[in-house]
PDB file of C-alpha atoms and ligand atoms in Angstrom:
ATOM      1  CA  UNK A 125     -10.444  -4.690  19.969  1.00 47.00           C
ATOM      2  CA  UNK A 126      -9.264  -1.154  19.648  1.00 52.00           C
ATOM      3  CA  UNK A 127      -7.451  -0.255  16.476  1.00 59.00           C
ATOM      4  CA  UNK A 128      -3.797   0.786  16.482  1.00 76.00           C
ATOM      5  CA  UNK A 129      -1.773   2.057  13.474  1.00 93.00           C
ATOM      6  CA  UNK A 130      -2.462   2.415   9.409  1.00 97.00           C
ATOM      7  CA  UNK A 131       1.052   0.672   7.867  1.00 98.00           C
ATOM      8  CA  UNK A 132       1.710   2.106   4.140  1.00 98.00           C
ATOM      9  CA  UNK A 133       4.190   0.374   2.782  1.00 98.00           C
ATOM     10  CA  UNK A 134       5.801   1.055  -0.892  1.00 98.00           C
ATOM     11  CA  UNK A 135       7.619  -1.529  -3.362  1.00 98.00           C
ATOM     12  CA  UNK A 136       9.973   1.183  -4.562  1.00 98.00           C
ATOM     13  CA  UNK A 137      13.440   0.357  -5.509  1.00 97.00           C
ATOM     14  CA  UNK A 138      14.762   3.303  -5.656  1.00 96.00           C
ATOM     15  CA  UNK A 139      14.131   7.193  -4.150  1.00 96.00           C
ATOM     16  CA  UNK A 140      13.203   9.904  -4.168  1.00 96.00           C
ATOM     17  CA  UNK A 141       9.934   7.773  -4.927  1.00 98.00           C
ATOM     18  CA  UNK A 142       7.019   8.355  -6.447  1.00 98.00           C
ATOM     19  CA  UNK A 143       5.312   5.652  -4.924  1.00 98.00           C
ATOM     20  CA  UNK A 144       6.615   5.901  -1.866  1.00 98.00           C
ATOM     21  CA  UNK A 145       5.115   9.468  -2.475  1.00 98.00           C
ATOM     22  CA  UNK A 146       1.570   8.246  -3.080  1.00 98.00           C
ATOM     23  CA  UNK A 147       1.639   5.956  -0.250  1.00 98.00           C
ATOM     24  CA  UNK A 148       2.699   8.212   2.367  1.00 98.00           C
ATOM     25  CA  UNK A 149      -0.159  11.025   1.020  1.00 98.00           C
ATOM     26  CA  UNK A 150      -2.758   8.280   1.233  1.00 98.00           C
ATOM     27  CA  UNK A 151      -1.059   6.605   4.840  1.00 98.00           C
ATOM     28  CA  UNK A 152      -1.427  10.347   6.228  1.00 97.00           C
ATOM     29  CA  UNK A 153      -4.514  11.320   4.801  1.00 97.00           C
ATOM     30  CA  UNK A 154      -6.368   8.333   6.282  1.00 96.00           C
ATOM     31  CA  UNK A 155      -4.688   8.456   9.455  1.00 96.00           C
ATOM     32  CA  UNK A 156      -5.922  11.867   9.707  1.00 94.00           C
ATOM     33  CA  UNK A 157      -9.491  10.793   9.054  1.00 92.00           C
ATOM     34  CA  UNK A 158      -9.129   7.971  11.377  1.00 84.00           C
ATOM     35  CA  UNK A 159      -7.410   9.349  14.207  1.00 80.00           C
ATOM     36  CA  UNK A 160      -5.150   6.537  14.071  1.00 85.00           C
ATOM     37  CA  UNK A 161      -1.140   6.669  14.480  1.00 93.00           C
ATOM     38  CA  UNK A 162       0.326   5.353  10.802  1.00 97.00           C
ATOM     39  CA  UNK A 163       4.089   4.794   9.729  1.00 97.00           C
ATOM     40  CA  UNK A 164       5.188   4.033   6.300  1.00 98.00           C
ATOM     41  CA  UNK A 165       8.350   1.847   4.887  1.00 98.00           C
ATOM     42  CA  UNK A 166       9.364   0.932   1.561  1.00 98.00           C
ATOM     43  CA  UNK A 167      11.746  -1.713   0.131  1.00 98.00           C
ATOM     44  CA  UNK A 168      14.599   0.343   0.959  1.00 97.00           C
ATOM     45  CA  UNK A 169      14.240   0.526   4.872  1.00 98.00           C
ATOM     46  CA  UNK A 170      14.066  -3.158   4.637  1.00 97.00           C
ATOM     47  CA  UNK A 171      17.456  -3.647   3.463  1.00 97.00           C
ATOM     48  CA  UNK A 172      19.523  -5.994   1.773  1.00 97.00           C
ATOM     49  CA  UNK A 173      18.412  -9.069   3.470  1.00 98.00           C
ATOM     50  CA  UNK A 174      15.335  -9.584   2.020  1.00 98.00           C
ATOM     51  CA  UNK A 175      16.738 -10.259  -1.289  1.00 97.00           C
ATOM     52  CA  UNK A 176      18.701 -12.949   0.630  1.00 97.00           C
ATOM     53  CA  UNK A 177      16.027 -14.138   2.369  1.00 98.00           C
ATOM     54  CA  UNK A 178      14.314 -17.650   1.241  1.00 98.00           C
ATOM     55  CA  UNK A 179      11.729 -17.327   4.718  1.00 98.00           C
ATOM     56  CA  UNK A 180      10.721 -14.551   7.283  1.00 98.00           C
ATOM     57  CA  UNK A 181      13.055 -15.807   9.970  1.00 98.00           C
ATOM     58  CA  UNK A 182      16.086 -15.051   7.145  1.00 98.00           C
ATOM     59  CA  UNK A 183      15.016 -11.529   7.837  1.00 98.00           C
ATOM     60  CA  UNK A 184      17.762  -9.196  10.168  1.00 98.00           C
ATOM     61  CA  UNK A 185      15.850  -7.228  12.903  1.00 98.00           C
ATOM     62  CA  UNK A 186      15.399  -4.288  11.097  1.00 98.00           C
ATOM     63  CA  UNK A 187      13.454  -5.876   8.473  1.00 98.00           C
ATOM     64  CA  UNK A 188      11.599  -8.588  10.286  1.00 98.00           C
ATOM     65  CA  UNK A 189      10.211  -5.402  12.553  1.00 98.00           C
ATOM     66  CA  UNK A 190       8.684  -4.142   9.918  1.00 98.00           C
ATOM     67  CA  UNK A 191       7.265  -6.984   8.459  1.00 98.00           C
ATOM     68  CA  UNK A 192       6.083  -7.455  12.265  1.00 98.00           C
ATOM     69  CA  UNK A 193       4.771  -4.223  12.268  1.00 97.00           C
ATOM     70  CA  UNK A 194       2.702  -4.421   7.955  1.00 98.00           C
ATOM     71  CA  UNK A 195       1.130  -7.663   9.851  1.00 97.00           C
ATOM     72  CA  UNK A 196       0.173  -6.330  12.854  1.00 96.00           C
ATOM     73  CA  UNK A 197      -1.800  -3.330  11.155  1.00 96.00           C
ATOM     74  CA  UNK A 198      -5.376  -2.941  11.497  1.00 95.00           C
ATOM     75  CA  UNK A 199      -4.870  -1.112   8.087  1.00 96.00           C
ATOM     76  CA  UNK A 200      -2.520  -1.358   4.858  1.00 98.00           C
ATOM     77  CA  UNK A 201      -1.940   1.194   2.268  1.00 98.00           C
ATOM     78  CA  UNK A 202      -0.066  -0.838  -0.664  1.00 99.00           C
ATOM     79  CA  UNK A 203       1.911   0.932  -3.616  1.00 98.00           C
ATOM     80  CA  UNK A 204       4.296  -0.204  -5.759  1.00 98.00           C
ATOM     81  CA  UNK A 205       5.797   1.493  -9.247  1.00 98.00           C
ATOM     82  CA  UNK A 206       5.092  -0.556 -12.470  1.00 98.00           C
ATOM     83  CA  UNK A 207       7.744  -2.543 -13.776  1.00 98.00           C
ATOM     84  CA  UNK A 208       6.789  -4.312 -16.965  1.00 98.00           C
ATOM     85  CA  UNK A 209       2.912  -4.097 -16.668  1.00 97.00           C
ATOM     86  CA  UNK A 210       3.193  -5.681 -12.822  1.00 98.00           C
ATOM     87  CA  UNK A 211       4.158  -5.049  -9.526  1.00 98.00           C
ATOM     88  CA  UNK A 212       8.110  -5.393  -8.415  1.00 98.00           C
ATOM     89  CA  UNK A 213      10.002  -8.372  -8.232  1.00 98.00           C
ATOM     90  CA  UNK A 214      11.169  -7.516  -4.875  1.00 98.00           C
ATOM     91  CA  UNK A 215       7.740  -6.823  -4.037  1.00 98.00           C
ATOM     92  CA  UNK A 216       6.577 -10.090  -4.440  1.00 98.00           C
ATOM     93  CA  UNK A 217       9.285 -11.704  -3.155  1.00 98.00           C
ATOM     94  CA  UNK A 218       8.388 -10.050   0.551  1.00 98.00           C
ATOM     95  CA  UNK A 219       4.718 -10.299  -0.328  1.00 98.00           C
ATOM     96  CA  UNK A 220       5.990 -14.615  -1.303  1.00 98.00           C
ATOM     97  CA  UNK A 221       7.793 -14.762   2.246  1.00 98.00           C
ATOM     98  CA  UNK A 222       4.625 -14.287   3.947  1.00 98.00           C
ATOM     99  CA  UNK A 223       1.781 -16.921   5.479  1.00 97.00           C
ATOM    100  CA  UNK A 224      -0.782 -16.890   3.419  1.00 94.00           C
ATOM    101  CA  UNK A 225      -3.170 -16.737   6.317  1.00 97.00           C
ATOM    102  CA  UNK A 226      -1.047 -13.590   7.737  1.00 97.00           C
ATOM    103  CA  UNK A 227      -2.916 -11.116   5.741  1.00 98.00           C
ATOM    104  CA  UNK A 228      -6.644 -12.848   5.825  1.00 97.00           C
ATOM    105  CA  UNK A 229      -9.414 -10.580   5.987  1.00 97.00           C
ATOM    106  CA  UNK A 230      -6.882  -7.495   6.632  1.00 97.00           C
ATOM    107  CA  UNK A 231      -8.044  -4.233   5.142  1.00 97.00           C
ATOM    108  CA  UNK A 232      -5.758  -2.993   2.236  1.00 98.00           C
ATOM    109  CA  UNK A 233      -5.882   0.095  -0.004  1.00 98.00           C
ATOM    110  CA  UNK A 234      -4.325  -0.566  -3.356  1.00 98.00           C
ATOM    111  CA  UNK A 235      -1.967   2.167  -5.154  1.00 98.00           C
ATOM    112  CA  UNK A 236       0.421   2.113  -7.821  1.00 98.00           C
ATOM    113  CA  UNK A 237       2.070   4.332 -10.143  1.00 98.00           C
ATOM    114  CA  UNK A 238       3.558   3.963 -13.471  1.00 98.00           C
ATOM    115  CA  UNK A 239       5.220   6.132 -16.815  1.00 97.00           C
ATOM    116  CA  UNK A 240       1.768   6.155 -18.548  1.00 96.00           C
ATOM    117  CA  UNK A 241      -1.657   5.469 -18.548  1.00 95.00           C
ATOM    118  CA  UNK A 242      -1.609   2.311 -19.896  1.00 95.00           C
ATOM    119  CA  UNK A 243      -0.698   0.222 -17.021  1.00 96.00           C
ATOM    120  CA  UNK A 244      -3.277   1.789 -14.767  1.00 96.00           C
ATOM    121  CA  UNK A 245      -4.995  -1.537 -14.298  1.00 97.00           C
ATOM    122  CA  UNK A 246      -1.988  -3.279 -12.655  1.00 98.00           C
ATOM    123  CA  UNK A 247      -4.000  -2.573  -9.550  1.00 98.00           C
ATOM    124  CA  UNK A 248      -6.946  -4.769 -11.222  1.00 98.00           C
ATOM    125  CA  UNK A 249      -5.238  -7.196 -13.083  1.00 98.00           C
ATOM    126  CA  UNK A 250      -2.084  -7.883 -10.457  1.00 98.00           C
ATOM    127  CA  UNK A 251      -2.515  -5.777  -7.592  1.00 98.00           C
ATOM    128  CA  UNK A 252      -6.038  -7.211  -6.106  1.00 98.00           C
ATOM    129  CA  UNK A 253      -5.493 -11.230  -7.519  1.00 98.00           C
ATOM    130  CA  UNK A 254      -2.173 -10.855  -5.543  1.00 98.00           C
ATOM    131  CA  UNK A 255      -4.357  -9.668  -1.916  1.00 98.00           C
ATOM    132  CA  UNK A 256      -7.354 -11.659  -3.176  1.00 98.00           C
ATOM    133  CA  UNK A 257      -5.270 -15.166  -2.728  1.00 98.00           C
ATOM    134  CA  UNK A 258      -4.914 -13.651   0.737  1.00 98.00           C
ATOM    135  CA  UNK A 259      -8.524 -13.180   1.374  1.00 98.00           C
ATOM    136  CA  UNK A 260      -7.388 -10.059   2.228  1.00 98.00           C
ATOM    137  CA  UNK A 261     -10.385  -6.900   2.301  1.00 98.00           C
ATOM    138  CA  UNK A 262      -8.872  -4.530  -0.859  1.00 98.00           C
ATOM    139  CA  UNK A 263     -11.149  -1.086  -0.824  1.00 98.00           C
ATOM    140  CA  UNK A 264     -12.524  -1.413  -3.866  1.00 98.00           C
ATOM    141  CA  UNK A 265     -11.265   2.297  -5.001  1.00 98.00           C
ATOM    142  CA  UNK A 266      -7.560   1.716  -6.180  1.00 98.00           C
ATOM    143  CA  UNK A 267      -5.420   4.487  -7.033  1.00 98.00           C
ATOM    144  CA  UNK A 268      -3.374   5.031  -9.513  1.00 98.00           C
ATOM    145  CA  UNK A 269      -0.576   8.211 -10.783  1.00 98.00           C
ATOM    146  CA  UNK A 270       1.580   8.926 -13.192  1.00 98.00           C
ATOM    147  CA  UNK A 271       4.214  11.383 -13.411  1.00 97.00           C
ATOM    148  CA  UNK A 272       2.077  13.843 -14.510  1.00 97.00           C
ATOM    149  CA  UNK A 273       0.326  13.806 -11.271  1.00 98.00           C
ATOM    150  CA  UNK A 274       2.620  15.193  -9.193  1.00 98.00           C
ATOM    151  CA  UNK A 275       4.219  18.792  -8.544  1.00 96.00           C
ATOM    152  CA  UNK A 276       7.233  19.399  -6.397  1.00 95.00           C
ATOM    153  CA  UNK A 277       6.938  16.353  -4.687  1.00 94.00           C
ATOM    154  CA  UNK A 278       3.288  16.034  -3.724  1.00 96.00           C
ATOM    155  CA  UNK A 279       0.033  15.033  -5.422  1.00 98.00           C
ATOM    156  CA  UNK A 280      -1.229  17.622  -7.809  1.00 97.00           C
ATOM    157  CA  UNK A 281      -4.005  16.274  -9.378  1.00 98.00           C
ATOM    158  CA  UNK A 282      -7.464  16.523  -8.303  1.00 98.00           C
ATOM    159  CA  UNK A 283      -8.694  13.516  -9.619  1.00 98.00           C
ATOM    160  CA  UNK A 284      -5.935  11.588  -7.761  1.00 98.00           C
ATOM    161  CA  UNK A 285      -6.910  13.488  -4.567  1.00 98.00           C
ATOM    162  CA  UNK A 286     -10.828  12.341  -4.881  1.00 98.00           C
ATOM    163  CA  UNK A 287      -9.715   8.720  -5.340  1.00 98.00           C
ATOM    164  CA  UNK A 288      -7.538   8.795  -2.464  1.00 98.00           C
ATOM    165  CA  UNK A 289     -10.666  10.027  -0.542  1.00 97.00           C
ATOM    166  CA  UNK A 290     -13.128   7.682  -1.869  1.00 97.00           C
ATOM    167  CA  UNK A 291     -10.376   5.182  -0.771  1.00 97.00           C
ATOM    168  CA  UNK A 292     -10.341   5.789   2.393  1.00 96.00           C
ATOM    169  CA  UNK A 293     -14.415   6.194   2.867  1.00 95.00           C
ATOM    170  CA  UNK A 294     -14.589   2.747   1.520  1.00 95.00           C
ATOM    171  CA  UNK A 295     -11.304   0.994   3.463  1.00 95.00           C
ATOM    172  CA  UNK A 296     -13.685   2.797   6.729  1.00 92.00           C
ATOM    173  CA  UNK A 297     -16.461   0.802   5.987  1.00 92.00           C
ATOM    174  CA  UNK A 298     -13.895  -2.265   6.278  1.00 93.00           C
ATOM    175  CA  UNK A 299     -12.790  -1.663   9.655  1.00 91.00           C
ATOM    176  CA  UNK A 300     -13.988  -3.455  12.556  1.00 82.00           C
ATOM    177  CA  UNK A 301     -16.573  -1.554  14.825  1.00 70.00           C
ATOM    178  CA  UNK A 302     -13.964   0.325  16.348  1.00 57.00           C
ATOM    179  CA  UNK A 303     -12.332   1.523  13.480  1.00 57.00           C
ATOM    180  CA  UNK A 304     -15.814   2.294  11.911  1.00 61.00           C
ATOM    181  CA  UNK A 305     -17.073   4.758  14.955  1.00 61.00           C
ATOM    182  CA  UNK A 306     -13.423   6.433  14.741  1.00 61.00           C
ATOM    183  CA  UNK A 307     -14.248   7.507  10.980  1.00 60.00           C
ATOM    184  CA  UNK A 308     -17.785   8.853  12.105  1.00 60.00           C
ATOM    185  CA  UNK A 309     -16.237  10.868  14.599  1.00 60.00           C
ATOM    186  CA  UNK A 310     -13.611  12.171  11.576  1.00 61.00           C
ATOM    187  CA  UNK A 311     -16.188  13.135   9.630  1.00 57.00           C
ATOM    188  CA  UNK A 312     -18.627  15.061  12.177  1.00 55.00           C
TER     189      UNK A 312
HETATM  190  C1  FMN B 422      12.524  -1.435 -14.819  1.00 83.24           C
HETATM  191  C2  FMN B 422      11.370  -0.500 -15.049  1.00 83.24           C
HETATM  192  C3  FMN B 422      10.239  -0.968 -15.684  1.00 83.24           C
HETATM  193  C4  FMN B 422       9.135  -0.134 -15.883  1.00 83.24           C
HETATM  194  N1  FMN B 422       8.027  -0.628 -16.502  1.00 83.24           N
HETATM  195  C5  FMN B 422       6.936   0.166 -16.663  1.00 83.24           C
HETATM  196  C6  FMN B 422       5.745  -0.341 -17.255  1.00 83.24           C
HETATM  197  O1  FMN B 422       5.672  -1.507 -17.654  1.00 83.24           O
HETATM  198  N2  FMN B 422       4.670   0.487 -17.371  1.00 83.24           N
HETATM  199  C7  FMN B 422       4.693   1.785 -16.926  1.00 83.24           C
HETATM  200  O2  FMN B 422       3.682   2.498 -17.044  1.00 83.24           O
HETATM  201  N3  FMN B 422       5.816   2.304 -16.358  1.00 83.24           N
HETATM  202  C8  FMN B 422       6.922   1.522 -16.210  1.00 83.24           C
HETATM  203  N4  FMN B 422       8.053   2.026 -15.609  1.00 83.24           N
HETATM  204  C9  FMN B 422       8.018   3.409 -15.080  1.00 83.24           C
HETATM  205  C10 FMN B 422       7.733   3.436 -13.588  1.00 83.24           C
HETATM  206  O3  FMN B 422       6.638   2.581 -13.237  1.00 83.24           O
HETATM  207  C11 FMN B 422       7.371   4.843 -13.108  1.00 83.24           C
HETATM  208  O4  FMN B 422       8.366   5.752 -13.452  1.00 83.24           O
HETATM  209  C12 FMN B 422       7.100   4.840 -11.607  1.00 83.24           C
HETATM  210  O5  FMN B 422       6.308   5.945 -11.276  1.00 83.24           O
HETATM  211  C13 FMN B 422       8.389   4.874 -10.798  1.00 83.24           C
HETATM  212  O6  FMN B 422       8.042   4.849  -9.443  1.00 83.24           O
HETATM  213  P1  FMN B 422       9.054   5.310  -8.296  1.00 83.24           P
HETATM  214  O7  FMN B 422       9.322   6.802  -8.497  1.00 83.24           O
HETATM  215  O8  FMN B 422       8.367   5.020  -7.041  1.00 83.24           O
HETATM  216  O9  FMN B 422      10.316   4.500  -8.475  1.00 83.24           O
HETATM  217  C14 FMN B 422       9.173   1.215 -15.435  1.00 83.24           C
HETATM  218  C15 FMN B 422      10.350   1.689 -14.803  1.00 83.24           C
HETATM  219  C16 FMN B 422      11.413   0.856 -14.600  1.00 83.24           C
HETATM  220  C17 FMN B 422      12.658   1.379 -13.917  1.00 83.24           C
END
């Protein structure tokens, strides 16, 4: 089957977003690598009838599109901010709406950013048990930021910049045959 788009898609309440941030640099970035076409949302472009919402079909248009569309990927880039030591409540109300066989074997890079340092294994501790009931494939690189990562709205740090790449070397390997040959060809 030929692959089709990278989704990144960012739990962020509120904007301009950090996360939202993160996810686009790492949607782009492996898009780039894969010659694939991407497109990134966040809690925002979904609206206000999510929070409404008790199943998928409670969804307007707008919203149930991009659910559609975070389902239909052949790739997920997944961010959300910290909010007391997990992900968003919004977050995982979306993320509850959904089958659980919707998302099985799907590949998935994990992000997240928070305040401090202290919370940078939400993507261990409630980022990956959260995909794993999915059986979905996480890259086993997560990436995290804080504040202090960023400069004038992009990534600044170096460190971030190498885990986004090892990210995406490993989410590669997690690809289907098709998507696989597509990152060779990147990297020649
Ligand atoms: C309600 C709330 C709770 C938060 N809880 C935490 C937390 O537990 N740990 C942490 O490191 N940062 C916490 N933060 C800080 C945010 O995670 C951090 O500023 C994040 O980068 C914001 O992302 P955004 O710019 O995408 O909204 C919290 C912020 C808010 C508003």
């Amino acid at each position: 089957m030929a692959l089709r788009t990278i989704v990144g898609f960012s739990g962020n309440l509120a904007r301009p977003s950090r996360t939202r941030t993160l996810v686009e640099a790492v949607t782009a970035s492996a898009a780039d690598r894969l010659l694939l076409g991407s497109a990134v949302h966040d809690l925002e472009d979904l609206g206000l009838s999510l929070g409404a919402a008790r199943r998928l079909n409670d969804l307007d248009a707008g919203a149930r599109a991009i659910v559609d569309a975070i389902l239909a990927a052949d790739l997920l880039v997944i961010g959300s901010p910290t909010y007391k030591g997990s992900y968003t409540g919004l977050f995982k109300h979306l993320i509850d709406l959904l089958d659980p066989a919707t998302l099985a074997g799907k590949p998935i890079i994990l992000t997240a950013t928070g305040g401090s340092d202290r919370h940078a294994l939400i993507i261990e501790h409630q980022l990956r048990p959260l995909f794993g009931f999915f059986a979905a494939h996480t890259a086993p690189t997560g990436i995290y930021a804080t504040d202090r990562d960023f400069q004038d709205g992009r990534i600044a740090s170096t460190q971030v910049l190498q885990r986004i790449d090892q990210s995406i070397v490993e989410a590669g390997r997690l690809l289907p045959e098709a998507g696989r040959a597509r990152l060779l060809l990147a990297a020649e």
